[in-house]
Coordinates of C-alpha atoms and ligand atoms in Angstrom, one line a residue:
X6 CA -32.6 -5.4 6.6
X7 CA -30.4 -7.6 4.2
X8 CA -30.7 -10.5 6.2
X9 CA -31.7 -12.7 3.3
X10 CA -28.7 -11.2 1.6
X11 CA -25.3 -13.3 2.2
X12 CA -23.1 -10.8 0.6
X13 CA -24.0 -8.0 2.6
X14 CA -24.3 -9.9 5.6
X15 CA -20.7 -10.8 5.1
X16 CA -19.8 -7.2 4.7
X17 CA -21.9 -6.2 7.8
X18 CA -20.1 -9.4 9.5
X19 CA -16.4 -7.8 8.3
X20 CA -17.4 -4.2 9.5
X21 CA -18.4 -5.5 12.8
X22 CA -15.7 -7.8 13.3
X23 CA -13.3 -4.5 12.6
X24 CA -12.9 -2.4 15.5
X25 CA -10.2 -0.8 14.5
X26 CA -10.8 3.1 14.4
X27 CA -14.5 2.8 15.8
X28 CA -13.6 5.2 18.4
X29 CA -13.5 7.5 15.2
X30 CA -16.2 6.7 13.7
X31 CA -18.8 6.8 17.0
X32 CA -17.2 10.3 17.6
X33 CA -17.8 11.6 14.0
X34 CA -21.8 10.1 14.5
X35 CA -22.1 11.8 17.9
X36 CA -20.8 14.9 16.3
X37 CA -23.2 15.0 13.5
X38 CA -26.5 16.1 13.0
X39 CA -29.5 14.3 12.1
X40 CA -29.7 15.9 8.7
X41 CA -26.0 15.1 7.9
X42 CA -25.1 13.1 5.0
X43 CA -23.1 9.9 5.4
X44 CA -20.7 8.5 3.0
X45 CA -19.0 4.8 3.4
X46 CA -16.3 4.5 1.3
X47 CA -14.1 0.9 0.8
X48 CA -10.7 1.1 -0.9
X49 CA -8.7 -1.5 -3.1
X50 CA -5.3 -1.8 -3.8
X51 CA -2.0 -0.1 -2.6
X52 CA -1.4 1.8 0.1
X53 CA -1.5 5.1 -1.5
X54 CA -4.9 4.5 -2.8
X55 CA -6.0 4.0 1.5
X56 CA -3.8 6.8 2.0
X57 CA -6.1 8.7 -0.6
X58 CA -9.4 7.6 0.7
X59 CA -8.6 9.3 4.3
X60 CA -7.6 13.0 1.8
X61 CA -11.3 12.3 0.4
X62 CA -12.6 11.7 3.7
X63 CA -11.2 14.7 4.6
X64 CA -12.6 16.5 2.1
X65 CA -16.1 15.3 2.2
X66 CA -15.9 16.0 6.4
X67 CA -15.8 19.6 5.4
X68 CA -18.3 19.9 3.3
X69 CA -20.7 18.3 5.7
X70 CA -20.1 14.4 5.7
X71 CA -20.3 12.2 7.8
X72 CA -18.4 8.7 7.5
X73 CA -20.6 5.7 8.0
X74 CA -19.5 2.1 8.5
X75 CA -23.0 1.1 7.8
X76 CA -23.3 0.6 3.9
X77 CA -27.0 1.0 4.2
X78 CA -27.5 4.2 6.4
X79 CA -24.9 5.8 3.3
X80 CA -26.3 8.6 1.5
X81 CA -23.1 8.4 -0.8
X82 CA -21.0 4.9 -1.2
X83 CA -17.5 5.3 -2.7
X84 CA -15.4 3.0 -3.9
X85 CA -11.6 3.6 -4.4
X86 CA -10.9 1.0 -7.1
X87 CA -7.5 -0.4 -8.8
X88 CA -6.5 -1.8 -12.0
X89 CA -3.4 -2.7 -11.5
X90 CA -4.5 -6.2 -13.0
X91 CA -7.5 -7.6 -13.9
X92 CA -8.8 -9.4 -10.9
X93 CA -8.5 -6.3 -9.0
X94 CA -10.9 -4.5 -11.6
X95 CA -13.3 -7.9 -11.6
X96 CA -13.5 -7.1 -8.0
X97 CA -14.6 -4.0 -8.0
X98 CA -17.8 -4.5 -10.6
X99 CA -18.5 -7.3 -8.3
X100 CA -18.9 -4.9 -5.3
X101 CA -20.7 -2.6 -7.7
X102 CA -23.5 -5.3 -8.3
X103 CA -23.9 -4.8 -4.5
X104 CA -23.8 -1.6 -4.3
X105 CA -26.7 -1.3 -7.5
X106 CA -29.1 -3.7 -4.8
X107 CA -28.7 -0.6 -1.7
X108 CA -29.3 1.6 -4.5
X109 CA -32.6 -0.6 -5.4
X110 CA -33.3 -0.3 -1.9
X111 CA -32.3 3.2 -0.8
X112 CA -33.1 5.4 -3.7
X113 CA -31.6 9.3 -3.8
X114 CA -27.9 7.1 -2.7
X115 CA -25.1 8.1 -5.4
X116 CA -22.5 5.8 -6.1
X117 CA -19.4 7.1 -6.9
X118 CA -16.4 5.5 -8.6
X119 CA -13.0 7.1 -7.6
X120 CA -9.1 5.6 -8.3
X121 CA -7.6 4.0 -10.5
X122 CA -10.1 2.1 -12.7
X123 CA -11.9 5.5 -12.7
X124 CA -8.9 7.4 -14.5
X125 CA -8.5 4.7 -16.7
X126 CA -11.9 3.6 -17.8
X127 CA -13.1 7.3 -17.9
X128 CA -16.5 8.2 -19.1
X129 CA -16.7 4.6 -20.6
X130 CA -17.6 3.7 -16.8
X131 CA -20.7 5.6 -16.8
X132 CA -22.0 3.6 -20.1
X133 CA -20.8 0.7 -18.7
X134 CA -22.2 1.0 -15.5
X135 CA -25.6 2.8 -15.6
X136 CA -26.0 2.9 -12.0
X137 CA -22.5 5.0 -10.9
X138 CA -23.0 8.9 -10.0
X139 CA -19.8 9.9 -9.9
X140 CA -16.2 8.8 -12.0
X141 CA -13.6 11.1 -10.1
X142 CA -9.9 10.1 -10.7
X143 CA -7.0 10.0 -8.2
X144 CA -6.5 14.0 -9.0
X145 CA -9.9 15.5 -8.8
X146 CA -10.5 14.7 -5.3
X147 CA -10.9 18.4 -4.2
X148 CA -13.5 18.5 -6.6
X149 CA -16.1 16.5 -5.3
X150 CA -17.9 18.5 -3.4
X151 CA -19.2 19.8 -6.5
X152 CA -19.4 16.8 -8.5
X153 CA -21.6 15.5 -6.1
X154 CA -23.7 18.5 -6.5
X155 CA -24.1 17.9 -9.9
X156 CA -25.1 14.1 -9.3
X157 CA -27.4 15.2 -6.8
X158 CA -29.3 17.4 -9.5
X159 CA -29.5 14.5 -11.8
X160 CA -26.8 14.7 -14.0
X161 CA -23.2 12.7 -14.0
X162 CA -20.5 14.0 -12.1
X163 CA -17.0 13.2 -14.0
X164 CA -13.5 14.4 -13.4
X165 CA -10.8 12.4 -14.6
X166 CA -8.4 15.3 -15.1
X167 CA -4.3 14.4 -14.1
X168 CA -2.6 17.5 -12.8
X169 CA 1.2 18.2 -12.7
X170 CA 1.2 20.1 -9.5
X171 CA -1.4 18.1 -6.8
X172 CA 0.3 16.8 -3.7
X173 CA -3.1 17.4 -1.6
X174 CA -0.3 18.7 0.7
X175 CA -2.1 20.7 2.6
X176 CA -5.2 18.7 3.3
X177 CA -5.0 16.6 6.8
X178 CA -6.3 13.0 6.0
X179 CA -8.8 11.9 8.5
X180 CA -7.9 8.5 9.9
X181 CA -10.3 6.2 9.0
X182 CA -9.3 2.7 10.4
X183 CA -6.3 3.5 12.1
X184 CA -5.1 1.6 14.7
X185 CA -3.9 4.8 16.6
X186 CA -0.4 3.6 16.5
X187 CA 0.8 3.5 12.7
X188 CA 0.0 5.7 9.8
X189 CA 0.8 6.3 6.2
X190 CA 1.8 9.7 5.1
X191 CA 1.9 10.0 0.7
X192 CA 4.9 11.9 0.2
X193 CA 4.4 11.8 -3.8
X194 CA 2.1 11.4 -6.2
X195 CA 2.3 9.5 -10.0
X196 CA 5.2 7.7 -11.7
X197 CA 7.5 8.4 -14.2
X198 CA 8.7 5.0 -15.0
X199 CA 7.6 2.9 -18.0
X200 CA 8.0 -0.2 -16.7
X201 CA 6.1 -2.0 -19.6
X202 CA 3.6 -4.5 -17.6
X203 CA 2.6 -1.8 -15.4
X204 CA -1.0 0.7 -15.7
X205 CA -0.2 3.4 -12.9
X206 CA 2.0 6.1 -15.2
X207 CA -1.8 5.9 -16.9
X208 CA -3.5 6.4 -13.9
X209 CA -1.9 8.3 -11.8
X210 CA 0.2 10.4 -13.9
X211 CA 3.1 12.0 -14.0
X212 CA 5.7 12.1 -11.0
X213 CA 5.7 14.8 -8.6
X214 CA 6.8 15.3 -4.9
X215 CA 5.2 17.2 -1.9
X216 CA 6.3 19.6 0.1
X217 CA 8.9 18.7 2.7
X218 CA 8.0 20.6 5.7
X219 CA 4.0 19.6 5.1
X220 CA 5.3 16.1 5.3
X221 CA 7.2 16.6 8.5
X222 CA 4.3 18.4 10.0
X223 CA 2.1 16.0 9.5
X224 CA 4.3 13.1 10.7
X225 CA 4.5 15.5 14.1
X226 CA 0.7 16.3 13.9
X227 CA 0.7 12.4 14.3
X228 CA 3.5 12.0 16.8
X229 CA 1.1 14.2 19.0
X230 CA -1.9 12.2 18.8
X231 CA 0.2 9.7 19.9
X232 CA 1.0 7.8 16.8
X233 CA 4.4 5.8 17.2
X234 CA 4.9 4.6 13.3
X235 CA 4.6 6.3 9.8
X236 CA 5.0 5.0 6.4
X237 CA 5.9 7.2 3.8
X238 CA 4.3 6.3 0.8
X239 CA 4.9 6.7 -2.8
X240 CA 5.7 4.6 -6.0
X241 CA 9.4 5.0 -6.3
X242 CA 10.3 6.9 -2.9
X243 CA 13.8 7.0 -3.7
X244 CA 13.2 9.6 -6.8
X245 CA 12.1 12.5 -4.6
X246 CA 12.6 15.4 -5.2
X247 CA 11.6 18.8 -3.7
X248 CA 13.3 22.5 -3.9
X249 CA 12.7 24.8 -0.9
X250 CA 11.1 27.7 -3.0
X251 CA 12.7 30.0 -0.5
X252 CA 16.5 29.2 -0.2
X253 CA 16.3 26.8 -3.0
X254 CA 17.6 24.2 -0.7
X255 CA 17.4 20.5 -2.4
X256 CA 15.4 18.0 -0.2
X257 CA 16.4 14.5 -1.9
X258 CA 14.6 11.4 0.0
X259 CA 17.4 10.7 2.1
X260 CA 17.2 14.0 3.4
X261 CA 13.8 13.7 3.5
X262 CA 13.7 10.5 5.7
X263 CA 16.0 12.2 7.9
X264 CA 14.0 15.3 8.5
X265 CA 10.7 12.7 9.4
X266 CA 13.5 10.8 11.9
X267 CA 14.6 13.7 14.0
X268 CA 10.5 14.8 14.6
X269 CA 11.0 12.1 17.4
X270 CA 13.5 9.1 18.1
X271 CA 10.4 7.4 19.1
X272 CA 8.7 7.8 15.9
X273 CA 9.5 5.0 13.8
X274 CA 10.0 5.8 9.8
X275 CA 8.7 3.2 7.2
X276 CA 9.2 3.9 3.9
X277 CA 7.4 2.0 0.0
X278 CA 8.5 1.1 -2.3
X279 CA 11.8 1.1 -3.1
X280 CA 12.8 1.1 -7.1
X281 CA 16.2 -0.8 -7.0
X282 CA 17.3 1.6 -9.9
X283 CA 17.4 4.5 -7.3
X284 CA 17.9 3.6 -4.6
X285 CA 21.5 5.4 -3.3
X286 CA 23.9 4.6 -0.9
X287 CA 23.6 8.0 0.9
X288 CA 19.4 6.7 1.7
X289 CA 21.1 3.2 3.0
X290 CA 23.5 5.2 5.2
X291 CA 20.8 7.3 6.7
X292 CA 18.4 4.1 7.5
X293 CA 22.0 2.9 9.1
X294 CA 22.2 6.1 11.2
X295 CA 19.2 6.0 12.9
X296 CA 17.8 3.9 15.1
X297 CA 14.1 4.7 14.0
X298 CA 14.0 4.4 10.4
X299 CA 13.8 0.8 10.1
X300 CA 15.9 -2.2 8.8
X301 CA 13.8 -2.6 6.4
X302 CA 13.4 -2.3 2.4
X303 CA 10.7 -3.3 0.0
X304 CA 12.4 -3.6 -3.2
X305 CA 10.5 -5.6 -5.5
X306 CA 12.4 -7.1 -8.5
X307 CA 9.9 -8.4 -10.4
X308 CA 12.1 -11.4 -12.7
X309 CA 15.7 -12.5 -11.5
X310 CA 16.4 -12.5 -15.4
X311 CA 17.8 -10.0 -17.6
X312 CA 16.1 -10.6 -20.5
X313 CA 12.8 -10.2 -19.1
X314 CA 14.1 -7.3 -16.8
X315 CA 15.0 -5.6 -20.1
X316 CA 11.7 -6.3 -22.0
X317 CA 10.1 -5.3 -18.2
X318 CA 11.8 -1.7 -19.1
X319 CA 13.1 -2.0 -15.6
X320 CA 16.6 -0.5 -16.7
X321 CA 17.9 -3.0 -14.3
X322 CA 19.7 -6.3 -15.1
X323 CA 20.0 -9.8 -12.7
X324 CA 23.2 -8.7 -11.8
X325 CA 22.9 -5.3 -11.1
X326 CA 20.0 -6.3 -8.9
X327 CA 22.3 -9.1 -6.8
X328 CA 24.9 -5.9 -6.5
X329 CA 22.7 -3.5 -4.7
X330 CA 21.2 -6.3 -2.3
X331 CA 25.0 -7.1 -1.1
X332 CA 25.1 -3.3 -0.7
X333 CA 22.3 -3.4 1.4
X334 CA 23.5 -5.8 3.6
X335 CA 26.7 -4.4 3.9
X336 CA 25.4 -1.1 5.1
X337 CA 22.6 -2.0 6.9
X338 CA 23.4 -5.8 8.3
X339 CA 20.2 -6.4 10.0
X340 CA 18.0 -5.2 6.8
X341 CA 15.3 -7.3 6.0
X342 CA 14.3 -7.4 1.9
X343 CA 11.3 -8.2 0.7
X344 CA 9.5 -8.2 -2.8
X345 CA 6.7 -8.0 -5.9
X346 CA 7.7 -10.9 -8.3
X347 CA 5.6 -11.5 -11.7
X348 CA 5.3 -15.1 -13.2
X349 CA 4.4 -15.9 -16.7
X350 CA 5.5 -12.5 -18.3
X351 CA 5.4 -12.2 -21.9
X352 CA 7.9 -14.9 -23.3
X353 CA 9.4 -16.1 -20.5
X354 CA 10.9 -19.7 -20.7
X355 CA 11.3 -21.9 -18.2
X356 CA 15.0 -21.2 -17.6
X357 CA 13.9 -17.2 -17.1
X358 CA 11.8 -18.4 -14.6
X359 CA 14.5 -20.2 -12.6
X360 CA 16.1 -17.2 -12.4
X361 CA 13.8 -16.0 -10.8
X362 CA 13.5 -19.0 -8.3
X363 CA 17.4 -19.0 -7.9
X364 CA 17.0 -15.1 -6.8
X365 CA 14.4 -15.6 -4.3
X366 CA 17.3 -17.3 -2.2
X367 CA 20.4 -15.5 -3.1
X368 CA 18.1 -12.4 -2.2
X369 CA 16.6 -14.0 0.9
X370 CA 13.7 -12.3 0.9
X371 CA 11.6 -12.4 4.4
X372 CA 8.5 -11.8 2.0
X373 CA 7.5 -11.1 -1.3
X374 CA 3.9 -10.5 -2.8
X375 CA 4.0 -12.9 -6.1
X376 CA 1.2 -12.2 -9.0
X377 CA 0.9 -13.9 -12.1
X378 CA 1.3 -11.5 -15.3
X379 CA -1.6 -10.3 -16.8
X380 CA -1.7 -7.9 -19.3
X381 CA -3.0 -4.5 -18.9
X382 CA -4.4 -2.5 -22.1
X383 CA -2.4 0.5 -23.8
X384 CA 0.9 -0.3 -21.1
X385 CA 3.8 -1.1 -23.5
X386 CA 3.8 -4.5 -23.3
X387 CA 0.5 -5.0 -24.5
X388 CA 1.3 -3.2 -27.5
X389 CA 4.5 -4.3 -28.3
X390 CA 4.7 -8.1 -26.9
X391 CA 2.1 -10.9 -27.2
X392 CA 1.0 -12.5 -23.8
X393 CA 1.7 -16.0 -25.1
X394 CA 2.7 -18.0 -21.4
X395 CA -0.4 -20.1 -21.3
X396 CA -2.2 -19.2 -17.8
X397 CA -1.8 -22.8 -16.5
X398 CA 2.0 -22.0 -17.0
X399 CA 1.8 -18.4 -15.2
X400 CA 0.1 -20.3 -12.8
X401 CA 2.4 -23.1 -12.4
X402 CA 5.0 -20.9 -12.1
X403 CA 3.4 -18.5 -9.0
X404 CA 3.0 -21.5 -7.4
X405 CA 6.6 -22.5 -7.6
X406 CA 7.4 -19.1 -6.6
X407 CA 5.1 -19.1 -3.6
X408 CA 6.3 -22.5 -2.7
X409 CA 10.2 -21.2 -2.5
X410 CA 9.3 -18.0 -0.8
X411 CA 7.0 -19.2 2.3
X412 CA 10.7 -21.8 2.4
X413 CA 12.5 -18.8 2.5
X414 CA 10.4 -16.7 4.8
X415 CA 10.3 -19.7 7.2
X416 CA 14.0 -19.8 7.1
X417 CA 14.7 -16.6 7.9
X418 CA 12.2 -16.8 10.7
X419 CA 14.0 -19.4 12.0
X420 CA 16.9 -17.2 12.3
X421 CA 15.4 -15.1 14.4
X422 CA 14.5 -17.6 17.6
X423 CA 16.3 -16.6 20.6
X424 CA 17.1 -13.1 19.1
X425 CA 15.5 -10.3 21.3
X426 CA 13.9 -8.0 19.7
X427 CA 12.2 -3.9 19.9
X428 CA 8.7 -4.3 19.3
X429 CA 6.4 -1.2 18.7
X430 CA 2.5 -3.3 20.0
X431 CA 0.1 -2.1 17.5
X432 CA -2.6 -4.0 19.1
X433 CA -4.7 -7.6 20.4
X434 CA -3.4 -10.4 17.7
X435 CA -5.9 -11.8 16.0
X436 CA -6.3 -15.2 17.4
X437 CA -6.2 -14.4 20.9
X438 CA -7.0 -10.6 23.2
X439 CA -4.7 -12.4 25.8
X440 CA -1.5 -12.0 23.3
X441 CA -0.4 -8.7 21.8
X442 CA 0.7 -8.0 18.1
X443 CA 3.5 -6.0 16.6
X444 CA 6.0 -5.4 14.5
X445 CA 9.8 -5.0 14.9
X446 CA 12.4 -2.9 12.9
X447 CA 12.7 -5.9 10.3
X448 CA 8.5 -5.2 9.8
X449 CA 8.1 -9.0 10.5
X450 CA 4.7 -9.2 12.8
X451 CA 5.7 -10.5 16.6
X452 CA 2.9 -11.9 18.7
X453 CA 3.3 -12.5 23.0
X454 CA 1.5 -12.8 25.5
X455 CA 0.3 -9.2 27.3
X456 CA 2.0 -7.9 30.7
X457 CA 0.2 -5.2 33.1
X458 CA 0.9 -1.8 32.1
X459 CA 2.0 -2.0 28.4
X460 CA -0.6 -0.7 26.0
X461 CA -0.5 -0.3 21.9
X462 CA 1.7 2.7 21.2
X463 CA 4.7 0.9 23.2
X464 CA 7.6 0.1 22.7
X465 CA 8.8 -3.6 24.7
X466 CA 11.3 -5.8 24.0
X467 CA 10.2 -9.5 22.6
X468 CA 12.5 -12.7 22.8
X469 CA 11.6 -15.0 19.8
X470 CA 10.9 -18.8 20.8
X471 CA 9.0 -20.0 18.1
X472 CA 8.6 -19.4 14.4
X473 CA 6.4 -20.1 11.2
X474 CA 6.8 -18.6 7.9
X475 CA 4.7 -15.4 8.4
X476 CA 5.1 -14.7 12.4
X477 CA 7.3 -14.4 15.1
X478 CA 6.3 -15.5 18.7
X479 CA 7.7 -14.7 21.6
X480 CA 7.9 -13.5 25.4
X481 CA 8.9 -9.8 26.3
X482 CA 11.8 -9.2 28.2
X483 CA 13.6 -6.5 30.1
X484 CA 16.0 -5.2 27.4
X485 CA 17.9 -6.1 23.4
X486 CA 20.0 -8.7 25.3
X487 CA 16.9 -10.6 26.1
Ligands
LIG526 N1 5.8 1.1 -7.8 C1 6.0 -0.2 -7.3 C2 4.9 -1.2 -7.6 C3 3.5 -0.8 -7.9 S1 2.4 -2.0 -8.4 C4 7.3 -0.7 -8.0 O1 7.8 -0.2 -8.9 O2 7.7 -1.8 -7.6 C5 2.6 -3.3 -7.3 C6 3.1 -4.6 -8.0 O3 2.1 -5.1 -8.8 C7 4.3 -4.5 -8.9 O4 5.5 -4.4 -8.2 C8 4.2 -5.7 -9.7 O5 4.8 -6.8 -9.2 C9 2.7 -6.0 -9.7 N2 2.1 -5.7 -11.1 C10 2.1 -4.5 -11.7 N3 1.5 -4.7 -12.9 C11 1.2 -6.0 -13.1 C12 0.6 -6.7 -14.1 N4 0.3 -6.2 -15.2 N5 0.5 -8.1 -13.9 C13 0.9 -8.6 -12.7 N6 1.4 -8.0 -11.7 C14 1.6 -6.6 -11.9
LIG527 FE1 4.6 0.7 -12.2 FE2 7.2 0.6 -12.6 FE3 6.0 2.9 -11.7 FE4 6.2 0.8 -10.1 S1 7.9 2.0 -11.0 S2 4.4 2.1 -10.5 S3 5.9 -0.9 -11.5 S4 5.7 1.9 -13.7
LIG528 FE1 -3.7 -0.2 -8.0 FE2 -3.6 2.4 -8.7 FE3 -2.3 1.5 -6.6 S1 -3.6 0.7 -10.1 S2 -1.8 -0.6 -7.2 S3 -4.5 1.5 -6.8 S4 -1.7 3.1 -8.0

C-alpha cells in the first residue's frame, strides 16, 4: 500500500525488523474481534514517557482497543511526544506530516497528540496542526476514552489538565515491546526542581510519589511472568517520598529500593535518575547491601563548573559534585557512574567548558548522554539569561565532550577484560542470533556466544576478552572467578 512511500516503508521496515514483544501483539490480534478498534502508538523521549505509553495502552485495552503495529490498519495513531529540546519537538511534526498522509488515505483515523509537547503547546497544537484529534497531556490519560469519543463525533478532544495526586498507581501497564526479561516501573510522577535549562516542571508538573506497596506489587506481578530486571523510574528517584496512610510509616527511596529487592534476590533493581543533590548515603548503603540492586548510578551533572552549575539552579557546585562521586566509590567500589552533560549553556567560556572536560575523567564516567544547550521557552533561563554561545561553539564543544567520553568509556572497558562477570541475557545481540546479549550489574551491555540450555531470563556468568567503548565481549564460564 505505501510502497511508493520511502518514509513509511522505512517505518514498516523498523516494525518488522522489531520482534521484540510480537508474541504480544499476535496474542492481543487473535484475541480481538473483527469490529475492534486498533490504535498504534510511537513514543519519544525518556523512559517515563515509554513507561506511560504501556498505562495508555492499558487504558485504551479496556475500553476496547486493540494495539496494532501496522500504522495503516490503526483506527487511532498516538504519538507520545517530548520537548525536552527542540529537535525532539522537530521530530515529532515530522512524524505528524506522516501521520496527516494515512489520514489522506484512511479517513475516519484520529490522530492524537499526548506527552510532553501536548502539555506544553496546549490548545495552540490544534491551530497549529489542523489535522490532530486529540491533545491529551501526561495527566489526563484516564481520560481518553472519552476524549476520543468526543473526536469521534467531530469535535476536538483536549485535556491538558496537571493534577497533584495521579500516580496511575493502580493501572497495570500492558507491555508493549518488552523483551520479557526487563521492565520499567514509574515510581513518581513530575518534578519539583527548577533547574533553569530544563521544560519538564512545565510539563509534567508538580512532584509526587506512588504508592509503595502498588510499586512492589507490580515489580512481583512481573517477577511472576517471569521478568528478571526492573527499573524504577522517575526524575529525581532519590526525593521520594510516600506515608503509609495507615500506620503513618515513612517510605523514603532507600526504603523503597529495598522493599522492590527483597520481592526476589533474582530480581534485579535499576533505578533513574539520580539528582546528585539527593542522593544519601543510607540509598548508597542499601545498593551496597544487596546483591540485586545494581552497581550502578546515573547521575548526570550537567557542567563540571560552578558558575554555570549555579546559573543551571542545580544547587550543586564542582566540588560538591567530585565529593559525592568519591562517596560513591567508597561505598559501593564496583559502582559504575554515568551521565547527561550540556555544552554551550548560556555564557559559558571556554575555561567553564574544560571543567567540564576535566570532570568527565576525574568522574570516570562509563557513559554519558551529551546534548548541546538549547533553549526552551518560559524555563528560567530563557527568561533571565541570553543564549549567546554561538551553535558552531555548542557544537564544538559536544564534540569535544563526546570525543573525551567514548576515551573514557573505552578505558573503563578496558578494565574490565579478564574480569568475570553475572550477566542477566536479555536476548540475540544484534549482529549475530549465534551470540547472546546482556547486561551486567555495572549496566554495561555483554555480548557471547550462546550455550545449550540458557535462555533470556538467565542469569550466566561472562569472562570479558575483548572490549570497545560501548560493549563488552566475552565467553561464559562456570562461576564470578571465571
Ligand atoms: N531529571 C533528570 C533529567 C531529565 S531531562 C535530571 O535531573 O538529571 C534529560 C537530560 O536532558 C538532562 O539531564 C539534560 O542533560 C538534558 N536537557 C534538559 N534540558 C535541556 C536543554 N534545554 N538543552 C539541552 N539539554 C537539555
Ligand atoms: Fe529537569 Fe532538573 Fe527536574 Fe531533571 S531535576 S527533570 S533536569 S528540572
Ligand atoms: Fe521529554 Fe517529557 Fe521526558 S520533555 S525527556 S518526555 S519528561
Amino acid at each position: 500500500m505505501y510502497d511508493n512511500n520511502p518514509t513509511l516503508v522505512g517505518i514498516q521496515k523498523k516494525i518488522d525488523e522489531s520482534r521484540q514483544g510480537e508474541a504480544f501483539y499476535r496474542e492481543q490480534a487473535e484475541g480481538a474481534g473483527q469490529s475492534s478498534k486498533r490504535f498504534y502508538i510511537e513514543s519519544y523521549g525518556c523512559q517515563m514517557n515509554f513507561s506511560d505509553s504501556e498505562i495508555v495502552a492499558s487504558i485504551l485495552a479496556d475500553s476496547g482497543y486493540q494495539p496494532t503495529r501496522f500504522l495503516e490498519e490503526a483506527d487511532l495513531i498516538l504519538i507520545n511526544t517530548c520537548s525536552i529540546r527542540e529537535k525532539a519537538e522537530e521530530t515529532v511534526r515530522k512524524r505528524l506530516r506522516i501521520f496527516d498522509k494515512v489520514k489522506g488515505q484512511r479517513p475516519g483515523t484520529l490522530v492524537g497528540v499526548l506527552g510532553c509537547m501536548a502539555e506544553r503547546l496546549k490548545s495552540k497544537f490544534l491551530e497549529e496542526e489542523k489535522l490532530v484529534d486529540l491533545v491529551v497531556g501526561p495527566d489526563a490519560y484516564r481520560d481518553l476514552p472519552s476524549l476520543i469519543g468526543t473526536a469521534e463525533d467531530g469535535d476536538k478532544g483536549i485535556n491538558v489538565f496537571l493534577s497533584r495526586e495521579e500516580t496511575y498507581a493502580d493501572i497495570s501497564p500492558l507491555r508493549l515491546d518488552s523483551n520479557g526479561v526487563a521492565a520499567f516501573i514509574s515510581i513518581m510522577r513530575g518534578c519539583d526542581n527548577m533547574c533553569s535549562f530544563c521544560v519538564v516542571p512545565f510539563t509534567r508538573g508538580r512532584e509526587r510519589s506512588r504508592n509503595a506497596f502498588s510499586i512492589v506489587a507490580e515489580a512481583a506481578g512481573l517477577f511472576e511472568k517471569g521478568y528478571r530486571e526492573v527499573t524504577l523510574l522517575g526524575q529525581n528517584v532519590d526525593s521520594y517520598k510516600w506515608e503509609n496512610p495507615e500506620d503513618g510509616e515513612r517510605v523514603t527511596f532507600a526504603r523503597l529500593l529495598e522493599m522492590v529487592a527483597k520481592v526476589s534476590p533474582e530480581l534485579r533493581v535499576r533505578f533513574s535518575t539520580s539528582h546528585p543533590k539527593d542522593i544519601t548515603d543510607e540509598v548508597l548503603f542499601t545498593i551496597a547491601r544487596y546483591e540485586n540492586i545494581c552497581s550502578y548510578i546515573h547521575l548526570p551533572v550537567q557542567s563540571g563548573n560552578s558558575r554555570i552549575l549555579e546559573l543551571m539552579n542545580r544547587t550543586y557546585g564542582r566540588e560538591w559534585y567530585m565529593n559525592k562521586v568519591r562517596r560513591i566509590y567508597e561505598v559501593i567500589p564496583d559502582c559504575a557512574i554515568s551521565s547527561d552533560i550540556i555544552t554551550g549553556f548560556c555564557t559559558e567560556t571556554e575555561e567553564e567548558h574544560q571543567d567540564t572536560l576535566s570532570m568527565i575523567e576525574f568522574a570516570r564516567y562509563s557513559m554519558s548522554y551529551m546534548f548541546y544547550y538549547s533553549e526552551r521557552p518560559g524555563t528560567l533561563a530563557a527568561r533571565k539569561y541570553e543564549d549567546d554561545v554561538p551553535m558552531k561553539v555548542k557544537k564544538r564543544r559536544l564534540q569535544e565532550v563526546i570525543r573525551l567520553q567514548t576515551q573514557v568509556s573505552f578505558q573503563h572497558n578496558l578494565k574490565d577484560i579478564g574480569k568475570a562477570f553475572k550477566v542477566l541475557i536479555e536476548g540475540d545481540s544484534k549482529r549475530s542470533d549465534k551470540d547472546f546479549k546482556g547486561r551486567n550489574s555495572q549496566n554495561k551491555m555483554v555480548v557471547f556466544p550462546k550455550v545449550e540450555g540458557l535462555k533470556p531470563g538467565d542469569y550466566c556468568y561472562v569472562k570479558i576478552n575483548k572490549a570497545t567503548s560501548a560493549t563488552l565481549k566475552g565467553e561464559i564460564v562456570e562461576g564470578p572467578e571465571g
